[in-house]
Coordinates of C-alpha atoms (C1' of nucleotides) in Angstrom, one line a residue:
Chain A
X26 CA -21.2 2.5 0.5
X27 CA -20.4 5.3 -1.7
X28 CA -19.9 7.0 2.0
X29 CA -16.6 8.5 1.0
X30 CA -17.1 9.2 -2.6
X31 CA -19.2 12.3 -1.4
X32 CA -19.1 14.5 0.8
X33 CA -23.2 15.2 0.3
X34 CA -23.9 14.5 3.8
X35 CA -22.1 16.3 6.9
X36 CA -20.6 18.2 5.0
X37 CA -17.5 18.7 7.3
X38 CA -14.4 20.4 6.4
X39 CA -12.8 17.2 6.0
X40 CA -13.3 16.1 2.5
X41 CA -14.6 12.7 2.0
X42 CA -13.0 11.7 -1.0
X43 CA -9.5 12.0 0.8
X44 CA -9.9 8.8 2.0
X45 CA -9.8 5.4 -0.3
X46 CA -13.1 3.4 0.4
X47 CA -13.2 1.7 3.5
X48 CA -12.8 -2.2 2.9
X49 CA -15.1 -4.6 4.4
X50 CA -13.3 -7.9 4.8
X51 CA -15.7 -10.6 5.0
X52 CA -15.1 -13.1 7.6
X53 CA -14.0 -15.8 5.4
X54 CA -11.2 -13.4 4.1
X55 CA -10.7 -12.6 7.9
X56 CA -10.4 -16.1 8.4
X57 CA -7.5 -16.5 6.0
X58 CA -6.2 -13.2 7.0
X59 CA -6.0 -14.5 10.3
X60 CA -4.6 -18.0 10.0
X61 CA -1.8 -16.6 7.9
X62 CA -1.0 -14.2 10.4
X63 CA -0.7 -16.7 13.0
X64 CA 2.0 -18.3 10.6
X65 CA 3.8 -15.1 10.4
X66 CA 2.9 -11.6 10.8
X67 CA 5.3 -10.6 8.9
X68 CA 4.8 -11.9 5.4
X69 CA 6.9 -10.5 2.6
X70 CA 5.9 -9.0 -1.0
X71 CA 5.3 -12.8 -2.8
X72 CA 2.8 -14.4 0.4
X73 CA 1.3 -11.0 0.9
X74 CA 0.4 -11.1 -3.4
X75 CA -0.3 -14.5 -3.1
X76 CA -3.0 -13.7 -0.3
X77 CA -4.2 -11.0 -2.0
X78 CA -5.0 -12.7 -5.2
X79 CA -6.5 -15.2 -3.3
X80 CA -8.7 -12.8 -1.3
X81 CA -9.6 -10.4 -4.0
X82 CA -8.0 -7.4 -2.6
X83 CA -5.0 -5.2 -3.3
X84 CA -1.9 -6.2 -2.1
X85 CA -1.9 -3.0 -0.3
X86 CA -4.9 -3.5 1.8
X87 CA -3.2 -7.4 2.9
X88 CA 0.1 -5.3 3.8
X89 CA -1.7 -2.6 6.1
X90 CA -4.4 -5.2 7.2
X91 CA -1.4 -6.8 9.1
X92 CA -0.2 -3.4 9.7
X93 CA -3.0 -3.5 12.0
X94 CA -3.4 -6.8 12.9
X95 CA -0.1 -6.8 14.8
X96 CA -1.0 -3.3 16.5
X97 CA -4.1 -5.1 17.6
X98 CA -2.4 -8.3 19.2
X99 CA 0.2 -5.8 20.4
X100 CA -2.0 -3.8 22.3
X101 CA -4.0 -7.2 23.3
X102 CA -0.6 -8.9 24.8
X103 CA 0.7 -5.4 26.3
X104 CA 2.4 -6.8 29.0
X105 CA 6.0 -6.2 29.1
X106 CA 7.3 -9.5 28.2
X107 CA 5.4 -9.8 25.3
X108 CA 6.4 -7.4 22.6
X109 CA 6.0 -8.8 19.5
X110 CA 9.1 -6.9 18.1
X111 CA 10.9 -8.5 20.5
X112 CA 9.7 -11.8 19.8
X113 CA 10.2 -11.3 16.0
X114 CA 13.4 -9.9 17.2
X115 CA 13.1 -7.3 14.9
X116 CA 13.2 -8.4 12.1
X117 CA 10.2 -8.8 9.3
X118 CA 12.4 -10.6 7.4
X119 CA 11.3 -12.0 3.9
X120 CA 11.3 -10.8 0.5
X121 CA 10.7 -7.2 0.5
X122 CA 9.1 -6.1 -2.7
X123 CA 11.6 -4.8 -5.4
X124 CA 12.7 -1.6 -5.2
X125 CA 10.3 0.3 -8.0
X126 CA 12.2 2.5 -10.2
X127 CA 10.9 5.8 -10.7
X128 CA 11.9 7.4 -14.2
X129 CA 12.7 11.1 -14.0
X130 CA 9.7 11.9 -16.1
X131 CA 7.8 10.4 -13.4
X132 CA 9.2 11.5 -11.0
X133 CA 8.7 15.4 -12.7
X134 CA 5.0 14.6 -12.5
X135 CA 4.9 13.3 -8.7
X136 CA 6.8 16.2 -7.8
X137 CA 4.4 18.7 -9.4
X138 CA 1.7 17.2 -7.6
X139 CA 4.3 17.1 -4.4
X140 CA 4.5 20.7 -4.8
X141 CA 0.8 21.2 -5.4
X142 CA -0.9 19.2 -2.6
X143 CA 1.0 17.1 -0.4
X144 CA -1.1 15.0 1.0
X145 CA -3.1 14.1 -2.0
X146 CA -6.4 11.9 -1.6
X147 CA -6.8 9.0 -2.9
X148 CA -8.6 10.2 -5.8
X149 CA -5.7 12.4 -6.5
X150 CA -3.5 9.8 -5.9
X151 CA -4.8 7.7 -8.4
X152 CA -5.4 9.8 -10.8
X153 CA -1.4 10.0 -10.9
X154 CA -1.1 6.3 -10.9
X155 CA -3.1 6.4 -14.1
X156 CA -0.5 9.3 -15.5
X157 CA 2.3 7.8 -14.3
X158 CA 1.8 4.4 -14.5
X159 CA 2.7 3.7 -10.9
X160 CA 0.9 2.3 -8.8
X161 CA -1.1 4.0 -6.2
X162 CA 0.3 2.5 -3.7
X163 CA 3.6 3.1 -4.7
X164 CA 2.6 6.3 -5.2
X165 CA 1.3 6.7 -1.4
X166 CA 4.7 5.7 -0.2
X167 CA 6.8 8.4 -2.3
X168 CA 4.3 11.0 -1.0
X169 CA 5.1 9.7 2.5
X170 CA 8.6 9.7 1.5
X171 CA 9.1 12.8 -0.2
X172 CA 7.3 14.6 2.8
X173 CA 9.5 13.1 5.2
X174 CA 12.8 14.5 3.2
X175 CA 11.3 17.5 1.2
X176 CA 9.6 18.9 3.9
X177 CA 9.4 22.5 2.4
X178 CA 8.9 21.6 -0.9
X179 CA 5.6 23.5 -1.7
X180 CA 6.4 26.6 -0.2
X181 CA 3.2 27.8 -1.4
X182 CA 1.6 24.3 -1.1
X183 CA -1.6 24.6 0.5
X184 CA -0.5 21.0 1.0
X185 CA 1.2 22.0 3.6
X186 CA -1.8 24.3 5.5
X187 CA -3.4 20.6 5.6
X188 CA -3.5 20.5 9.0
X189 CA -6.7 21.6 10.2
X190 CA -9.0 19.5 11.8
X191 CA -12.7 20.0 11.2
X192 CA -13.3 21.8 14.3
X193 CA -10.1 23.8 13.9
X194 CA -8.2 20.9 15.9
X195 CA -5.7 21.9 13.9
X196 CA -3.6 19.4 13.5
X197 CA 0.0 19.3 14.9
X198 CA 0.1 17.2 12.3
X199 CA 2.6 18.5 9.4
X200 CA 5.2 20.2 11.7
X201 CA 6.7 22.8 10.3
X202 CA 9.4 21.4 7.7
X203 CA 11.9 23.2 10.5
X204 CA 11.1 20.6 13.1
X205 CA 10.9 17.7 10.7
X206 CA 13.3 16.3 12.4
X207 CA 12.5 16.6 15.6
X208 CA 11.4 14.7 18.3
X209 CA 7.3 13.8 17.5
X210 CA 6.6 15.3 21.1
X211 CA 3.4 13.3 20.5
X212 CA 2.4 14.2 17.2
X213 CA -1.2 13.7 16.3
X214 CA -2.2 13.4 13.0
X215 CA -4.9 15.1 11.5
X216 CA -7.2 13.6 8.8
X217 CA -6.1 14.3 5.1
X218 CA -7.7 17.0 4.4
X219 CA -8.3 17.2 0.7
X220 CA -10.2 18.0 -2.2
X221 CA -13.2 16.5 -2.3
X222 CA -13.2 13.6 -4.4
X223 CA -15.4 11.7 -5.8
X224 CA -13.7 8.6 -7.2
X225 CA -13.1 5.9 -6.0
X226 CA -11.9 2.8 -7.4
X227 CA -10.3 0.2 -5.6
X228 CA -13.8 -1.7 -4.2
X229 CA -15.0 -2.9 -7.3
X230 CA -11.8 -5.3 -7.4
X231 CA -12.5 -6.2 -3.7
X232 CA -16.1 -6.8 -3.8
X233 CA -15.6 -8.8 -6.4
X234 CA -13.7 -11.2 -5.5
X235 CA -15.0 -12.7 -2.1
X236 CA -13.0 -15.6 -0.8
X237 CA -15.5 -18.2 -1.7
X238 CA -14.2 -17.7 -5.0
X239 CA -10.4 -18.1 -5.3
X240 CA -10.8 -17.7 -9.1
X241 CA -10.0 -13.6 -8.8
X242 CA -10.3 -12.7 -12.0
X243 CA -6.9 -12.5 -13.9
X244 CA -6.3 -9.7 -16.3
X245 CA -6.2 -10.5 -19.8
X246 CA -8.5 -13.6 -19.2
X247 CA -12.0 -14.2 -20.4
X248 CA -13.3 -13.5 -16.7
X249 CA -11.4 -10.6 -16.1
X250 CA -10.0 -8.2 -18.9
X251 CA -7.9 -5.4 -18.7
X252 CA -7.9 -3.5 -21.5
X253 CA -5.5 -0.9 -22.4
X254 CA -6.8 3.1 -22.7
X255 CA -4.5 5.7 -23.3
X256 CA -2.9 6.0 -20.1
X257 CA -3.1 2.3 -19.0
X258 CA -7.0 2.0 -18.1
X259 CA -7.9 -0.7 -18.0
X260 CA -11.7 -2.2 -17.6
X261 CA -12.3 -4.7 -15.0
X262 CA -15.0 -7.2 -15.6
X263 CA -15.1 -8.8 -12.2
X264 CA -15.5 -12.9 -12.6
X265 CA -19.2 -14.2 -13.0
X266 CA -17.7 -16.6 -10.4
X267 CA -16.3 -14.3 -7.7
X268 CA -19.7 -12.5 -7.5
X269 CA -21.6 -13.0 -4.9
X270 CA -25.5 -12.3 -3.6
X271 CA -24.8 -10.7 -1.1
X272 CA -22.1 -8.4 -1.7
X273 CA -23.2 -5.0 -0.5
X274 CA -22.5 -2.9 -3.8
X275 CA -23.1 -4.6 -6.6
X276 CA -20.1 -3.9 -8.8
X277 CA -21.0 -1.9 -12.5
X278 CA -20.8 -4.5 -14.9
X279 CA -17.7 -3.3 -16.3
X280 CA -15.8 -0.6 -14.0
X281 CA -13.2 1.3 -15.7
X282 CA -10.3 2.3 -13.5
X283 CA -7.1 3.3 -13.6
X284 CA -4.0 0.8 -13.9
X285 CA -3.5 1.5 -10.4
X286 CA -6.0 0.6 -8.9
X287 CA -5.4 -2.7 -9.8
X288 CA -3.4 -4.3 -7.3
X289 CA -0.4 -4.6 -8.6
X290 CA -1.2 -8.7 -8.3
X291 CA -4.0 -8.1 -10.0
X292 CA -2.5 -5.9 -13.0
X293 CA 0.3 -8.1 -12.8
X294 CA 0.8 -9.6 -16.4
X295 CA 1.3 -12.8 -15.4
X296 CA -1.2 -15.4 -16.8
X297 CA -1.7 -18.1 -14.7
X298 CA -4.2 -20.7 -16.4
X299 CA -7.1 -21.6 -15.0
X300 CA -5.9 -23.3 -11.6
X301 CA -3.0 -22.0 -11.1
X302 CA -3.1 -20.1 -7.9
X303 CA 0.2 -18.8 -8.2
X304 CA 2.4 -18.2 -11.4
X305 CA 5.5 -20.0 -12.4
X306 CA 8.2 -18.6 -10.7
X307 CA 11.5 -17.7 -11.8
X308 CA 14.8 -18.8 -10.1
X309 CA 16.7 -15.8 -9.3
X310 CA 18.0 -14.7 -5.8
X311 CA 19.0 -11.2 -4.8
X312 CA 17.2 -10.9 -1.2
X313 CA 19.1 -10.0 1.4
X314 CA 18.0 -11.1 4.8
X315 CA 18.6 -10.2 8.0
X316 CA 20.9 -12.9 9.9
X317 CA 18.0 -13.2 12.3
X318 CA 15.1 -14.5 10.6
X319 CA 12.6 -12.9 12.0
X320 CA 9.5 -15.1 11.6
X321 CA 7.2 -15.1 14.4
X322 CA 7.6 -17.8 17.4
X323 CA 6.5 -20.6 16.5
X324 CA 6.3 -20.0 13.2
X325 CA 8.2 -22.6 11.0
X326 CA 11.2 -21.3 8.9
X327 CA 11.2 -20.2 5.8
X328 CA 11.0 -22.8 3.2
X329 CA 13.4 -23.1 0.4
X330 CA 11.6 -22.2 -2.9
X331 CA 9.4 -24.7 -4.1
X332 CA 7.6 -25.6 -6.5
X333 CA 4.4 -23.9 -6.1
X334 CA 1.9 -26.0 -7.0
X335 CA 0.9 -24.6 -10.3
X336 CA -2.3 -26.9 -10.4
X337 CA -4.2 -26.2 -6.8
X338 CA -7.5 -26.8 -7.2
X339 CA -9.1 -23.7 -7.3
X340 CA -11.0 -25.3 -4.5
X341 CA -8.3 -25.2 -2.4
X342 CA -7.9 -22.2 -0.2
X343 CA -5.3 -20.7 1.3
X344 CA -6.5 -21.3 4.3
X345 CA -6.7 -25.2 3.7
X346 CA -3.2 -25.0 1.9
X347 CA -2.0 -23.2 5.3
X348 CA -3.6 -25.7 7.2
X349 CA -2.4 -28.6 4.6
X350 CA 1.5 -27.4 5.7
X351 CA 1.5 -25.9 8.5
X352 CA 4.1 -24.2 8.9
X353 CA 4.8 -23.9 5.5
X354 CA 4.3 -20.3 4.3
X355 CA 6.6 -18.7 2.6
X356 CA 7.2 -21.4 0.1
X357 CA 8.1 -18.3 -2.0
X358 CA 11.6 -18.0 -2.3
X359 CA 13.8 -15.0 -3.3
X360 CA 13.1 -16.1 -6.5
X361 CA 9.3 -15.7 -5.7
X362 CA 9.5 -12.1 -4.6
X363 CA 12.1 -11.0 -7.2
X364 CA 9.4 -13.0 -9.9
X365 CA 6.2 -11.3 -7.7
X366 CA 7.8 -8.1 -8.2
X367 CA 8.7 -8.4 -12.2
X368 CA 5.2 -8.7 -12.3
X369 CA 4.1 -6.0 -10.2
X370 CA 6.3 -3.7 -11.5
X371 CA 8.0 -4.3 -14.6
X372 CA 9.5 -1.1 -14.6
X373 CA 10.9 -1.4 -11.4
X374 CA 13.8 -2.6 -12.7
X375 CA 16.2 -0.1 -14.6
X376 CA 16.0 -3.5 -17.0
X377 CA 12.9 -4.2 -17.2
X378 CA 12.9 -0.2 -18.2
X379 CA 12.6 -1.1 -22.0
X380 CA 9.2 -3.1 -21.0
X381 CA 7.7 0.3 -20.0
X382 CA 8.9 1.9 -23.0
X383 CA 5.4 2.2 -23.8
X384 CA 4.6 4.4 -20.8
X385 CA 7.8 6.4 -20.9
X386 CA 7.3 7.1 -24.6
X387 CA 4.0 8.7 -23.5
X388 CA 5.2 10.6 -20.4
X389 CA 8.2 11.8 -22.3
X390 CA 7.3 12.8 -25.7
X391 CA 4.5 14.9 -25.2
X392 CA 4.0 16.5 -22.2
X393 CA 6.1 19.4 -21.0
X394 CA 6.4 20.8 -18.0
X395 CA 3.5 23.4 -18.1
X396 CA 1.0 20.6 -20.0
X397 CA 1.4 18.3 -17.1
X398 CA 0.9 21.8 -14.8
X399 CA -2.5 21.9 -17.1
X400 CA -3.8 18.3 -16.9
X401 CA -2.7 19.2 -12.9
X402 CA -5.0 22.1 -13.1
X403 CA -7.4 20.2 -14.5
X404 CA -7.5 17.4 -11.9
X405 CA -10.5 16.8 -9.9
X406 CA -8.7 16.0 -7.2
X407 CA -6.2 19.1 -8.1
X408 CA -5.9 20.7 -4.9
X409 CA -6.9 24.3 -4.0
X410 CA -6.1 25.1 -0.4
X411 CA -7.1 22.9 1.3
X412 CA -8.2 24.2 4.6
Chain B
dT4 C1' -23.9 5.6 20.6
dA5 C1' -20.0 2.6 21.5
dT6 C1' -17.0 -0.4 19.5
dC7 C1' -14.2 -2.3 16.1
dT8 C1' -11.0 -1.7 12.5
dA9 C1' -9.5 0.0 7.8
dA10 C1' -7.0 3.9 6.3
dC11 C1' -3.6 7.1 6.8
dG12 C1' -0.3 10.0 9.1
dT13 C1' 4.8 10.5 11.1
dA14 C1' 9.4 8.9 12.4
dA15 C1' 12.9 5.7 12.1
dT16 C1' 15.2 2.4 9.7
dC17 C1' 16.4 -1.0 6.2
dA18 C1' 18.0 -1.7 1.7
dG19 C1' 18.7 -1.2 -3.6
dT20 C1' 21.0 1.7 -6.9
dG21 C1' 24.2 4.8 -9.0
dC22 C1' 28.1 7.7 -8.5
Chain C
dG6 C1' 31.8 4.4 0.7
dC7 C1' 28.2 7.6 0.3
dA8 C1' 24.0 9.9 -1.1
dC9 C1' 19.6 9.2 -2.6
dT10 C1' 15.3 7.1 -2.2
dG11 C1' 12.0 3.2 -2.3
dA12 C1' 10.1 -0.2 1.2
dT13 C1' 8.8 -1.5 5.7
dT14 C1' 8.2 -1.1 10.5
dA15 C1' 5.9 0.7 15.0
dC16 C1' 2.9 3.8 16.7
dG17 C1' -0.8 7.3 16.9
dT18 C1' -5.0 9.0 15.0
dT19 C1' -9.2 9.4 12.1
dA20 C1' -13.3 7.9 10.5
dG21 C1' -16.5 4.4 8.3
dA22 C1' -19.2 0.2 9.4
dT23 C1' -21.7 -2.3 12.5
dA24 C1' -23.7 -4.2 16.8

DNA sequence: TATCTAACGTAATCAGTGC
DNA sequence: GCACTGATTACGTTAGATA
């Protein structure tokens, strides 16, 4: 499946590596996916981790998976009555994932890419996860951020010539930083056009973990090791156990890839021992919700926090844990989001900055302004127009 | 080749943080 | 209170995988 990692066969304008590696979910993940969903479709930062340690796959790929999923049953259930939004009156309600911090030095470096390429590829992307120590799909979200309010930043950006569909279908996409603001009079988007890329990261982690195997291999364990490289590589040794037959690409023995690309549940220093399907969570509340919870009809309320049960057999699925209580999903409280999140990110918290003093002491001491221009330079992924 | 769906884009909005 | 900005949503589109 190393489809997108090169653009070797039709060769159109549209370069291949833009795009992260498509995931195959596998029906039992589906299956979860799916059961979960029809709990609530809107599950916040701690289930969403929780499922995606469970599954195998970035917390990312959970989050847009239901993304979709709820396009999909919106689009099934089209008629009028039955708009979702309306039935979740509005309101995705549970933990949202803490706010991530973003030091300035980091910020220096996203915004040198910004100006460079603004719609960087996934290779690209991650290759300023792994300088940055954010993760990439944090990362994704500033770039969709910092488009949205900076529109003219790269004046010169051949980010911004991105538009241009491989047969010239040029896309509407990027309007003009002028009309930014401006009604989408049905804005297409065009396919990130970018450097071609070769990288590509992410799959190993999914591929290795199937569903079958709850035991996802933990960082820092004897299944799974992440091991530290200058700018937070770490090596991922997928678990003996979470291999399967008939996975399609059979994952290199040891794949090295950058901190990001690690889910950030699967980075996530937290060492739960062999069992423990979720970590010990830590009491602390902060969440604001909206007055209307918005979980789906039917969907039982959120819990109060409790006790996850540290000691689930591994045998024990999601899906069967689902099943076990229905109705009983977001047993993470607050506290489970704000813990999910000190995990995830332990720099997304201005207090938690002294934990990443590691990372800051490398961003900051070295590098100036014109060496990170260099290593941009010097990026694969570094953009040159990208028409 | 058609269909399905993961990935990714924008726009709008919510919400945390610092002043 | 406000500005800034990270996070999440709906929605549209693209493109890879598969029947």
């Amino acid at each position: 499946m190393a489809s997108s990692s090169s653009s070797s066969t039709s060769g159109g304008p549209i370069a291949r590596g833009s795009r992260r590696r498509r995931l195959v979910l596998k029906l039992s993940q589906k299956d979860t996916l799916q059961a979960l969903f029809q709990q609530n479709p809107y599950p916040g930062i701690a289930t969403r981790e929780r499922l995606a340690r469970e599954l195998g796959i970035a917390e990312s790929r959970v989050q847009v998976w239901f993304q979709n999923q709820r396009r999909r049953r919106l689009k099934q259930s089209r008629s009028p009555s039955a708009n979702m939004r309306q039935d979740g009156e509005g309101a995705p309600g549970e933990a949202r994932r803490k706010r991530t911090a973003i030091s300035p030095s980091q910020t220096r470096i996203l915004v040198q890419a910004f100006t460079r390429d603004r719609f960087p590829g996934i290779a690209a992307r991650e290759e300023l996860a792994r300088q940055t120590g954010i993760p990439e799909p944090r990362i994704q979200i500033w770039f969709q951020n910092r488009r949205a309010r900076h529109p003219q930043q790269s004046a010169r950006g051949p980010g911004n010539v991105r538009a241009r569909g491989p047969g010239g279908a040029s896309a509407t996409t990027a309007p003009a930083p002028e009309d930014r603001r401006a009604p989408p009079a049905v804005h297409s988007t065009s396919p990130p056009l970018g450097p071609s890329q070769t990288q590509e990261s992410m799959p190993p982690l999914a591929a290795a973990a199937p569903l079958g195997a709850p035991t996802f291999w933990v960082p820092g364990t004897a299944s799974g090791v992440c091991v530290g490289q200058p700018l937070m590589f770490f090596v991922i040794q997928p678990s003996p156990m979470s291999l399967q037959p008939s996975e399609k690409p059979p994952p290199p023995p040891q794949v090295a890839v950058p901190w990001a690309a690690c889910s950030p549940a699967d980075t996530a220093p937290w060492q739960p021992g062999p069992g423990a399907i979720l970590p010990p969570l830590q009491p602390e509340t902060h969440i604001r919700r909206r007055p209307e919870s918005p979980v789906a009809e039917g969907t039982a309320p959120l819990l109060e926090p409790q006790p996850h049960p540290p000691s689930l057999p591994r045998s024990t699925s999601l899906l069967d844990e689902l099943l076990a209580a229905t109705g009983i999903l977001e047993t993470q409280a607050p506290s489970a989001g704000d813990a999910a999140d000190a995990r995830d990110t332990p720099w997304s918290s201005p207090r938690a900055a002294a934990d990443e003093e590691g990372v800051e002491a490398i961003l900051e001491a070295p590098l100036r302004e014109e060496d990170y221009q260099a290593l941009l330079d010097m990026l694969p992924g570094s953009p040159g127009p990208r028409a």
